[in-house]
Coordinates of C-alpha atoms and ligand atoms in Angstrom, one line a residue:
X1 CA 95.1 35.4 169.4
X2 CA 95.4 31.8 169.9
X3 CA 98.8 29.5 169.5
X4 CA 98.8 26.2 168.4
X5 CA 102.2 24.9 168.4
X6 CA 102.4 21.6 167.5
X7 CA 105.3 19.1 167.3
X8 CA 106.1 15.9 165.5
X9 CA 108.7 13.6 165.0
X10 CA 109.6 10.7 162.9
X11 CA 112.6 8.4 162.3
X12 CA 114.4 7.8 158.8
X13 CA 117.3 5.8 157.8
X14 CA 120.2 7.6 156.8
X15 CA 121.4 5.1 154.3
X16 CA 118.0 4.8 152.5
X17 CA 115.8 7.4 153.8
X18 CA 113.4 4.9 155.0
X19 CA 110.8 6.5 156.9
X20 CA 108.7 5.8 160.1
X21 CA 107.4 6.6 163.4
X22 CA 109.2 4.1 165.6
X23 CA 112.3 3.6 166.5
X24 CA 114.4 1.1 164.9
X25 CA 118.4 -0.7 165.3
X26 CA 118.2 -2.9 161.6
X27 CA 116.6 -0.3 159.0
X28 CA 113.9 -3.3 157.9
X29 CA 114.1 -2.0 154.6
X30 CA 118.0 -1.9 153.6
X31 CA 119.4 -3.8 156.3
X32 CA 122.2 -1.2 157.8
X33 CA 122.5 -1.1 161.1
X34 CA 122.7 1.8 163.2
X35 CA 121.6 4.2 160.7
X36 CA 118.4 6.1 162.2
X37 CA 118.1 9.3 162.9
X38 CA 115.4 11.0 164.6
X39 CA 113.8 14.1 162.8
X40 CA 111.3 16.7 164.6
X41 CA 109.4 19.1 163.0
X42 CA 107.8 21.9 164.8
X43 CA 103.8 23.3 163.2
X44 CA 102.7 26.3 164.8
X45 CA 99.7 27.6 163.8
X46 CA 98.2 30.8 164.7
X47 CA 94.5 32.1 164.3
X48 CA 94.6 36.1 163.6
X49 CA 91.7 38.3 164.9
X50 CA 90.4 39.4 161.5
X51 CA 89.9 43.0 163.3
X52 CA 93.6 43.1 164.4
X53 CA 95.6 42.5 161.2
X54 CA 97.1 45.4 159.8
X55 CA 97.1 45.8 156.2
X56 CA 101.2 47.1 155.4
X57 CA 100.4 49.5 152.1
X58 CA 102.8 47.9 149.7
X59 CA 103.9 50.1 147.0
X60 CA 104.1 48.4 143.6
X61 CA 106.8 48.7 141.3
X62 CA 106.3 50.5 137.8
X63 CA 108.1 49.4 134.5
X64 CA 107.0 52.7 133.3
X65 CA 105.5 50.2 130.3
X66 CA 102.0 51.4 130.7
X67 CA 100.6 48.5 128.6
X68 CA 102.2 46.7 131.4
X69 CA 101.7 48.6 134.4
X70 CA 98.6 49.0 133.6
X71 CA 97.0 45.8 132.9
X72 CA 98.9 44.5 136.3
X73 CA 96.6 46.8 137.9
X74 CA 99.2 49.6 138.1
X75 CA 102.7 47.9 138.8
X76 CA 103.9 45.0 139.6
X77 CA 103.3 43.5 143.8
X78 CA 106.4 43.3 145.2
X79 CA 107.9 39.5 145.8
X80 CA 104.9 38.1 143.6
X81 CA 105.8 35.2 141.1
X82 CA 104.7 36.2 137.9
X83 CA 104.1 33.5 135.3
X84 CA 104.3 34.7 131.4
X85 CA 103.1 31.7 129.3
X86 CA 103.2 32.0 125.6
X87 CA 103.5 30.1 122.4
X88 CA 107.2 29.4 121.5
X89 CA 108.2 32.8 119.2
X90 CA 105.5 34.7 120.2
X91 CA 108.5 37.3 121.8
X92 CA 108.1 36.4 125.6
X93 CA 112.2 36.7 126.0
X94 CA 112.3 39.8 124.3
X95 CA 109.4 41.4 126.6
X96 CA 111.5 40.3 129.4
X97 CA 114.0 42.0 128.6
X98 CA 112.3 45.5 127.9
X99 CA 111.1 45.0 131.5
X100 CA 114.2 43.7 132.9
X101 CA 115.3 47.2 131.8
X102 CA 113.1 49.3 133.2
X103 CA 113.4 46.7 136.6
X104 CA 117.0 47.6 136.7
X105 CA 116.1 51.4 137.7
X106 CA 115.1 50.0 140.9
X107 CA 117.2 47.5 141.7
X108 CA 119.4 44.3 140.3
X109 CA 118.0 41.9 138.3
X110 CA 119.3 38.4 137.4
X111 CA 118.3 36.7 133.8
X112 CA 118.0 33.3 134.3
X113 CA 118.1 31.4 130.8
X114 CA 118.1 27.6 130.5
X115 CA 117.6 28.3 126.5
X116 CA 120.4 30.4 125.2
X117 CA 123.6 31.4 126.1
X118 CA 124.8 34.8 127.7
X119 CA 126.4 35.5 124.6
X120 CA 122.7 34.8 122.6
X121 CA 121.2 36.9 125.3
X122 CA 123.3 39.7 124.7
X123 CA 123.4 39.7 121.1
X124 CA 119.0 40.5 121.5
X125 CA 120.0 43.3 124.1
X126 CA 122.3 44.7 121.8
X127 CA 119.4 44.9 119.0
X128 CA 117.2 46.4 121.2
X129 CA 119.6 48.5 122.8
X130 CA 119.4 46.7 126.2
X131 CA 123.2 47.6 128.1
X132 CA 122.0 48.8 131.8
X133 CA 124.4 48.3 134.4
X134 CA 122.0 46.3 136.9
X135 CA 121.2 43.1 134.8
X136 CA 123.1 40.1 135.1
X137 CA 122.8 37.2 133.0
X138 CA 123.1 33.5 133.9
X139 CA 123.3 30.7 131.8
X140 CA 122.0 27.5 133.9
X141 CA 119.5 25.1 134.5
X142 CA 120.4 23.2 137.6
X143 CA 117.8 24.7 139.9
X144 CA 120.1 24.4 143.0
X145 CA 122.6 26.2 141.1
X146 CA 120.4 28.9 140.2
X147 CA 119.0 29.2 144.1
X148 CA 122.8 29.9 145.3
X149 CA 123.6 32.3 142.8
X150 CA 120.2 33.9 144.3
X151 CA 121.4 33.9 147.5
X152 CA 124.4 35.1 147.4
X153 CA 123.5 38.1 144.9
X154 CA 120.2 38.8 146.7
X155 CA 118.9 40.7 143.4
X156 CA 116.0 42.3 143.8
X157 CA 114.1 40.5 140.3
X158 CA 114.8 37.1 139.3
X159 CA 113.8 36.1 134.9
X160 CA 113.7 32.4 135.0
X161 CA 113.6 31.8 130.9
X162 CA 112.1 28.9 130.8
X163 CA 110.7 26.5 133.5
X164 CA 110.5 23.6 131.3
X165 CA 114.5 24.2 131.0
X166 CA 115.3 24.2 134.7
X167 CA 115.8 20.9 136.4
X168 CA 115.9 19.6 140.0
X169 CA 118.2 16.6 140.7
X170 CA 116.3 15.0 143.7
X171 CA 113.6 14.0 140.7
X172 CA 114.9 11.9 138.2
X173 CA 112.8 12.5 135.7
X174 CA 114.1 14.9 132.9
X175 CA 113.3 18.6 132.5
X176 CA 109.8 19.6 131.0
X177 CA 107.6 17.1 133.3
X178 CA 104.9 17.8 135.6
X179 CA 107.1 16.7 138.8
X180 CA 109.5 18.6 138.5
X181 CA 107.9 22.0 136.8
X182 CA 105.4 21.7 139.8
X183 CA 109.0 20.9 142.1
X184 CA 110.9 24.0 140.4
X185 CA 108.0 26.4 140.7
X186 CA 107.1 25.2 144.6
X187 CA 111.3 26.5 145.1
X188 CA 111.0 29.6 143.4
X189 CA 107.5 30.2 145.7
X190 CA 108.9 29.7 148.9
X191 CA 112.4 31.8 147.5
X192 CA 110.0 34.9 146.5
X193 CA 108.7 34.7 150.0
X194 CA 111.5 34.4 152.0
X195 CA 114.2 36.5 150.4
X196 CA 111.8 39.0 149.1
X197 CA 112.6 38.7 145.3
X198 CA 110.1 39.3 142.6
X199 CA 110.1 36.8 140.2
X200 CA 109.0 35.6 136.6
X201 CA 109.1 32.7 135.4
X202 CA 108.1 32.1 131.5
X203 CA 106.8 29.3 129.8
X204 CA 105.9 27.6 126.4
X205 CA 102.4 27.0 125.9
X206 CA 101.3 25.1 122.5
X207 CA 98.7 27.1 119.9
X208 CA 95.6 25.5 121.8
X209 CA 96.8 26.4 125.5
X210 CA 97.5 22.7 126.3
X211 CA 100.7 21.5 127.3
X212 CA 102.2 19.9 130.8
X213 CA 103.8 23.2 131.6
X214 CA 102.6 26.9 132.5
X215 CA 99.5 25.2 132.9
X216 CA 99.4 23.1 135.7
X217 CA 101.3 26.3 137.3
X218 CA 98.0 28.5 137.4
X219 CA 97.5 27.9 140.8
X220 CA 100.8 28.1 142.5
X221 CA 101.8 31.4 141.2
X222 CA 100.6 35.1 142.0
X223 CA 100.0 36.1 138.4
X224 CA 99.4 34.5 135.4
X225 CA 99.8 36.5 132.1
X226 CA 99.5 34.7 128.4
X227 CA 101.3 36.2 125.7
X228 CA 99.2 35.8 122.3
X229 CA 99.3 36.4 118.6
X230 CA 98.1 35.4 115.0
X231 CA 100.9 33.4 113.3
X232 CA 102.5 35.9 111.0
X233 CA 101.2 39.1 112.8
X234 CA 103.6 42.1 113.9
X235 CA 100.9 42.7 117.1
X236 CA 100.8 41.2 120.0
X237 CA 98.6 40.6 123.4
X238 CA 99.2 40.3 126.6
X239 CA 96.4 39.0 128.7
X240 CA 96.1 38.8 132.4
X241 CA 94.4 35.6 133.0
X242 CA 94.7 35.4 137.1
X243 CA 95.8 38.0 139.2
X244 CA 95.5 37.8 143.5
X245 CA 96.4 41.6 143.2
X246 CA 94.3 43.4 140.3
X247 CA 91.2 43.0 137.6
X248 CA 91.8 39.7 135.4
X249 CA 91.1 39.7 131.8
X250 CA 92.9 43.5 130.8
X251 CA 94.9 43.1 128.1
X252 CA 97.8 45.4 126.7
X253 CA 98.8 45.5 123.4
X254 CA 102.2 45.7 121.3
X255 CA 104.0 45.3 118.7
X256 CA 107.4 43.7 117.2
X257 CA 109.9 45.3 115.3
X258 CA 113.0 45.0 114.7
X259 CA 114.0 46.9 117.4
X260 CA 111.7 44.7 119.7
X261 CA 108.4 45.6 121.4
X262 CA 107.0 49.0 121.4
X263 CA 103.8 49.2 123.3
X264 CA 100.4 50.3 121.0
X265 CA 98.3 52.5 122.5
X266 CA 95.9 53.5 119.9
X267 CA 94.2 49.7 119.5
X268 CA 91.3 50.4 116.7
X269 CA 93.6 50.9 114.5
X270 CA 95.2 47.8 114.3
X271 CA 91.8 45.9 113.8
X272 CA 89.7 48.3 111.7
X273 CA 91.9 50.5 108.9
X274 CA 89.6 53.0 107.2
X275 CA 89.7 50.5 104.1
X276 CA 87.5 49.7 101.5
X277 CA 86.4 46.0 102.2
X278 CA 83.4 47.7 104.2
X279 CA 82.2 48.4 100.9
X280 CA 81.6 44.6 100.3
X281 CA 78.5 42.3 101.3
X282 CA 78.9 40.9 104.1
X283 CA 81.1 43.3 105.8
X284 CA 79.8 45.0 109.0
X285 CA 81.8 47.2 111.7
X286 CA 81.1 46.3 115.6
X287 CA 82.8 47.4 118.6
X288 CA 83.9 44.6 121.1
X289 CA 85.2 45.1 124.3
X290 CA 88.2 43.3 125.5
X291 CA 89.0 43.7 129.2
X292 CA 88.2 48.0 129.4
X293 CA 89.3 48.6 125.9
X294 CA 86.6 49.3 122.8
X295 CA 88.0 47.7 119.6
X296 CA 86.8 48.6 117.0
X297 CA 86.5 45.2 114.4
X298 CA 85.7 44.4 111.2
X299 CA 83.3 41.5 111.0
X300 CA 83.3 40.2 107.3
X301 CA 81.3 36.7 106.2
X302 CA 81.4 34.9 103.0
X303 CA 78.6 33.0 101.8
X304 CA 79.0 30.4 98.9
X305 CA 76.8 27.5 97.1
X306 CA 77.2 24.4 99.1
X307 CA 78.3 21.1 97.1
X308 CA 77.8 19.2 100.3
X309 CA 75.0 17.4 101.7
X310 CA 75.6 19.1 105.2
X311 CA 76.4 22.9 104.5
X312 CA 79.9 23.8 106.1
X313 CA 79.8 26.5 108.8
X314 CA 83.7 27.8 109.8
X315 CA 84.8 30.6 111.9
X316 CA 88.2 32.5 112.7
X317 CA 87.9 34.5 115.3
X318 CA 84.6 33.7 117.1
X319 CA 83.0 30.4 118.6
X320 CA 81.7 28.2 115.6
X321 CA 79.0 26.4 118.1
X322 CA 77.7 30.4 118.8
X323 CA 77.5 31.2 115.0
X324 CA 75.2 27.7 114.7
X325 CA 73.1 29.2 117.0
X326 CA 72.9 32.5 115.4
X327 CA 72.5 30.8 112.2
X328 CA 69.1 28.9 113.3
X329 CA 67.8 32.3 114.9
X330 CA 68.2 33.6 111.6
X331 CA 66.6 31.2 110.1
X332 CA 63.3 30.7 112.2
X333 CA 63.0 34.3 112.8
X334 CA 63.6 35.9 109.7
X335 CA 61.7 35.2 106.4
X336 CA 64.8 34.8 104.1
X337 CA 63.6 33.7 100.8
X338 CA 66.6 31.4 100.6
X339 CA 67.2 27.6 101.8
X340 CA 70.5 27.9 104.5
X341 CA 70.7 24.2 104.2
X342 CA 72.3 24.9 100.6
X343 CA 74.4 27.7 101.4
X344 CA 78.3 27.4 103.0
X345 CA 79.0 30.0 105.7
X346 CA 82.5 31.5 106.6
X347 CA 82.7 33.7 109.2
X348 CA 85.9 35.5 109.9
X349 CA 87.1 38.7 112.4
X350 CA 89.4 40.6 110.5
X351 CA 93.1 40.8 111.8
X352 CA 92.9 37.7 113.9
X353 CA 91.6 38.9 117.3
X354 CA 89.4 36.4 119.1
X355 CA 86.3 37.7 120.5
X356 CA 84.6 35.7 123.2
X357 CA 81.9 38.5 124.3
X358 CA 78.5 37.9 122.5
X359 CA 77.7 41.7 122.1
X360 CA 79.2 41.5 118.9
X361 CA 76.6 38.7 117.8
X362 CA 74.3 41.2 116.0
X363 CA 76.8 42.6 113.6
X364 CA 77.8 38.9 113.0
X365 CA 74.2 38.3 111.9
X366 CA 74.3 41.2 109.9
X367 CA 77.3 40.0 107.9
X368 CA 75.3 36.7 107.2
X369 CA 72.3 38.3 106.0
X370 CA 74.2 41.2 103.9
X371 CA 76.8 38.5 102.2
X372 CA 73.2 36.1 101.4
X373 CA 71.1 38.8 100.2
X374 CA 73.9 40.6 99.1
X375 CA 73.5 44.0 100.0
X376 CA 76.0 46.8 101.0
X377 CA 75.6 47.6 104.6
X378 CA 75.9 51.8 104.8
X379 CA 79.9 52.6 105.5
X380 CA 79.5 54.6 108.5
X381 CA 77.4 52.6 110.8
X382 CA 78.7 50.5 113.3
X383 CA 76.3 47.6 114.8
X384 CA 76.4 46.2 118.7
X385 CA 74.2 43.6 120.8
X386 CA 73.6 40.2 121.8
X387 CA 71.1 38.1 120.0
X388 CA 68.5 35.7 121.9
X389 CA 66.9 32.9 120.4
X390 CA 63.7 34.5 120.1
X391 CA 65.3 36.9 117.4
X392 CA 65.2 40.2 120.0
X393 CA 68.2 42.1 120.4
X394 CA 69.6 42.1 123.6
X395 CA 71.5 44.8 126.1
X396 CA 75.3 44.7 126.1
X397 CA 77.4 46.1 128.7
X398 CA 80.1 49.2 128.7
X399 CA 77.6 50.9 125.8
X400 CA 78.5 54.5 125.9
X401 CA 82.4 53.5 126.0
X402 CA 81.4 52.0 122.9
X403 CA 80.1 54.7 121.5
X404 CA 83.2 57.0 122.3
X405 CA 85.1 54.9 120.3
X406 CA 82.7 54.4 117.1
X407 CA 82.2 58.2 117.2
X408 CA 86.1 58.9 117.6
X409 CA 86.7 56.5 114.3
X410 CA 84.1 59.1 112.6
X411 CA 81.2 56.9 112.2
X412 CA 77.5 58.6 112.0
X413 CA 75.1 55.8 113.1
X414 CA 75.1 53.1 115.6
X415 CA 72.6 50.7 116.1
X416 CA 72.2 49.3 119.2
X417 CA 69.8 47.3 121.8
X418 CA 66.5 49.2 122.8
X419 CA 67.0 47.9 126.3
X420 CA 70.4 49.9 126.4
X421 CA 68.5 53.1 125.8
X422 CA 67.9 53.6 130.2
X423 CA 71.5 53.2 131.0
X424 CA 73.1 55.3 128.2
X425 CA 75.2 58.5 129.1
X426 CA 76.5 59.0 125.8
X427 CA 75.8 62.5 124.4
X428 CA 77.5 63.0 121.5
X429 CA 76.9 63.3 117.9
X430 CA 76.5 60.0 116.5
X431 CA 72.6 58.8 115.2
X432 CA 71.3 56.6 117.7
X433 CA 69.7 53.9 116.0
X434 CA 67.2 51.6 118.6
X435 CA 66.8 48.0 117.2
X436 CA 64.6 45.8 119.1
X437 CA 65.1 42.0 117.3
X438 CA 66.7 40.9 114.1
X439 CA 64.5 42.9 111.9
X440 CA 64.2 46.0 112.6
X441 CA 68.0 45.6 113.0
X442 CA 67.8 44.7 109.4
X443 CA 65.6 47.8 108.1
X444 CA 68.1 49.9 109.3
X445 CA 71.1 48.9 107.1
X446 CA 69.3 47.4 104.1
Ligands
TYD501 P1 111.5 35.7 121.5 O1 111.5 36.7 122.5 O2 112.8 34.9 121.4 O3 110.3 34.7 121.7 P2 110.0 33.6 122.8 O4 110.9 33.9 124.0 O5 108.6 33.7 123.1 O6 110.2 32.2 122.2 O7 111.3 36.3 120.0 C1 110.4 35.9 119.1 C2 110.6 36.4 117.7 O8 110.7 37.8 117.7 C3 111.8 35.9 117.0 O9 111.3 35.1 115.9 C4 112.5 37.1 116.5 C5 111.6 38.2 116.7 N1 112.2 39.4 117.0 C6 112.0 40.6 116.3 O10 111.2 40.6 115.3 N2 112.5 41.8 116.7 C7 113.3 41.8 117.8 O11 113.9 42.9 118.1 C8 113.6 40.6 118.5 C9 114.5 40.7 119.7 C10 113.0 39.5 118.1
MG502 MG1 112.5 32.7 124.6

């Protein structure tokens, strides 16, 4: 082991806080006299034989949520600063509370709000039947208030509801701006780390993910969760975006009442109801992974007579510029007796999940060519893979959990990519249908 210790020192004025490394009687820049004062500041710096570092086995704390405990990769690290970013309304206060609750087993935790009062606060613990003995609430947003009320309760979790609240005097600017979010959240950092306090801090994010806030925090926290829905819908999902302790991208799943969030644990059936709209052209059941989990989704597209001179193409749910694409395969590869250029294309993943993963690309094909050539696609097969430009169907990961699921929702038939057939361990009773490209894909459900 090697030791570096280092020293430096500097002069400021006490009047102005002018700064500089020489000596001075006049401060050159305010004019006092006799105000300098000499600071040191001491760096050591040690270099750790990678061999010789012991690992201490922390054990993580459980909310006893699993939706939670789960997708932070089985409880939460102890003094880790946990950022929970969300649209305004999407129910991030209300989560924090339900895990405030269960926090408050093991030790005290301390609400923080800058948005409503104690009273307000109370009122939603009330409705969700929130009274345990180990939560204390605090109304504030002075940030130096906050970290002495910290240290002299010394809870064991700290809520800060919201950082674009708090404020920090030594920065003029008001609350909500970059200098003093980054400021605020540098504090809270060096507070988890000293005095061993886990801490979350939540934040408003705008529909779109931009805004001078939870964002520009990504990289000085621990955790980074985003809290998501569809305007108007009762579920909810919470995504791990970064994690320095556990798999990133897992996402739990709830749902509001009005008796607050209940977790959901059976998630197919939020997306896919056994209803009839499967029964329509254009209608087509995949299953998309998200994180571990197998949804099972309804993949529905509409296809209309286009009174424009450049067809429109629109999507909820999955990336417009990816449908395009699919689109011209479709076109070049496929002998469709119709012109696309006169035909308008909506594409849209029933109950407003957004899927990124392309192994849901070949039911989405399917759902254009059934809603043109308007035909039923048979009600209990379920259709997976990724399509390449050459029109062959490509291997998707995670095929057999797939398959579980489909066969658990009582479908008969899947199809799914030939080059899938060598790492398949699925055994059970479902048809396994093999499509190569596009149309022998097509054969199958026509
Ligand atoms: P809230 O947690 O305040 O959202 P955020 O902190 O993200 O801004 O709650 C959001 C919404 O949830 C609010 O419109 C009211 C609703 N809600 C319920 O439907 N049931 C409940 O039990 C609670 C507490 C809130
Ligand atoms: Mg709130």
């Amino acid at each position: 082991m090697k030791n570096t210790s280092t020293s430096s020192s500097y002069y400021f004025c006490k009047q102005c806080n002018y700064k500089t490394y020489q000596w001075f009687g006049k401060c050159p820049v305010c004019k006092t006299w006799n105000s300098v004062s000499k600071y040191t500041t001491i760096n050591s710096a040690h270099a750790y034989r990678l061999k010789d570092i012991k690992i201490k086995q922390l054990s993580k704390y459980k909310t006893q949520i699993n939706e939670f405990d789960n997708i932070m990769g089985g409880g939460i690290v102890p003094d880790s600063l946990i950022l929970i970013g969300g649209a305004p309304g999407v129910g991030k206060s209300t989560l924090m509370l339900h895990i405030a609750s269960k926090l408050s087993n093991l030790g005290l935790v301390l609400y923080v709000s800058g948005e409503e009062s104690v009273l307000q606060i109370k009122s939603r613990a009330t409705r969700i039947e929130i009274s345990e003995q180990n939560i204390f609430l605090l109304s504030e947003t002075n940030i130096y208030n906050i970290v002495n009320i910290i240290c002299e309760m010394h809870p064991m979790f700290v809520i800060i509801d919201s950082i674009q609240t708090m404020y920090c005097q030594d920065f003029g600017t008001s609350s909500g701006t970059v200098i003093q979010i980054k400021e605020i959240a540098t504090q809270l950092l060096q507070l988890a780390k000293t005095h061993n306090i886990t801490i979350f801090i939540l934040g408003h994010i705008t529909k779109d993910g931009y805004l001078a806030g939870p964002k520009i925090l990504e990289h000085v926290v621990d955790t980074v969760l985003y809290f998501e829905n569809e305007k108007y819908n009762t579920y909810k999902i919470l995504r791990v975006y970064k994690n320095r302790f556990g798999p990133t991208n897992e996402i739990g799943f709830f749902k509001m009442s009005s008796f607050g969030l209940s977790e959901v644990l059976d998630t197919s059936l939020i997306y896919y109801r056994d209803n009839n709209t499967i029964n329509i052209a254009g209608n087509i059941v995949t299953v998309a992974i998200e994180g571990t989990r197998p949804i099972i989704l309804e993949v529905q597209a509409l296809t209309v007579k286009s009174e424009f001179s450049i067809p429109r193409r629109m999507s909820t749910g999955y990336d417009i510029k990816r449908i395009m694409i699919l689109i011209a395969v479709i076109e070049k590869r496929l002998n469709i007796p119709i012109n696309m250029h006169n035909i308008d294309i909506f594409i849209n993943i029933a109950s407003g999940i957004k899927i990124k993963e392309t192994a849901i690309d070949a039911a989405i094909v399917s759902a254009i060519i059934s809603a043109i050539l308007e035909f039923i696609c048979p009600k209990d097969i379920i259709i997976c893979g990724e399509l390449g430009l050459s029109g062959e169907i490509r291997p998707i990961s995670f095929i057999t959990k797939r398959l579980l699921e489909a066969e658990k929702l009582g479908f008969k038939k899947a199809i799914i990519p030939i080059g899938n057939l060598n790492n398949i361990t699925y055994t059970g009773k479902m048809a396994i249908l093999e499509a190569k490209d596009i149309s022998t894909m097509l054969q199958f459900i026509k």
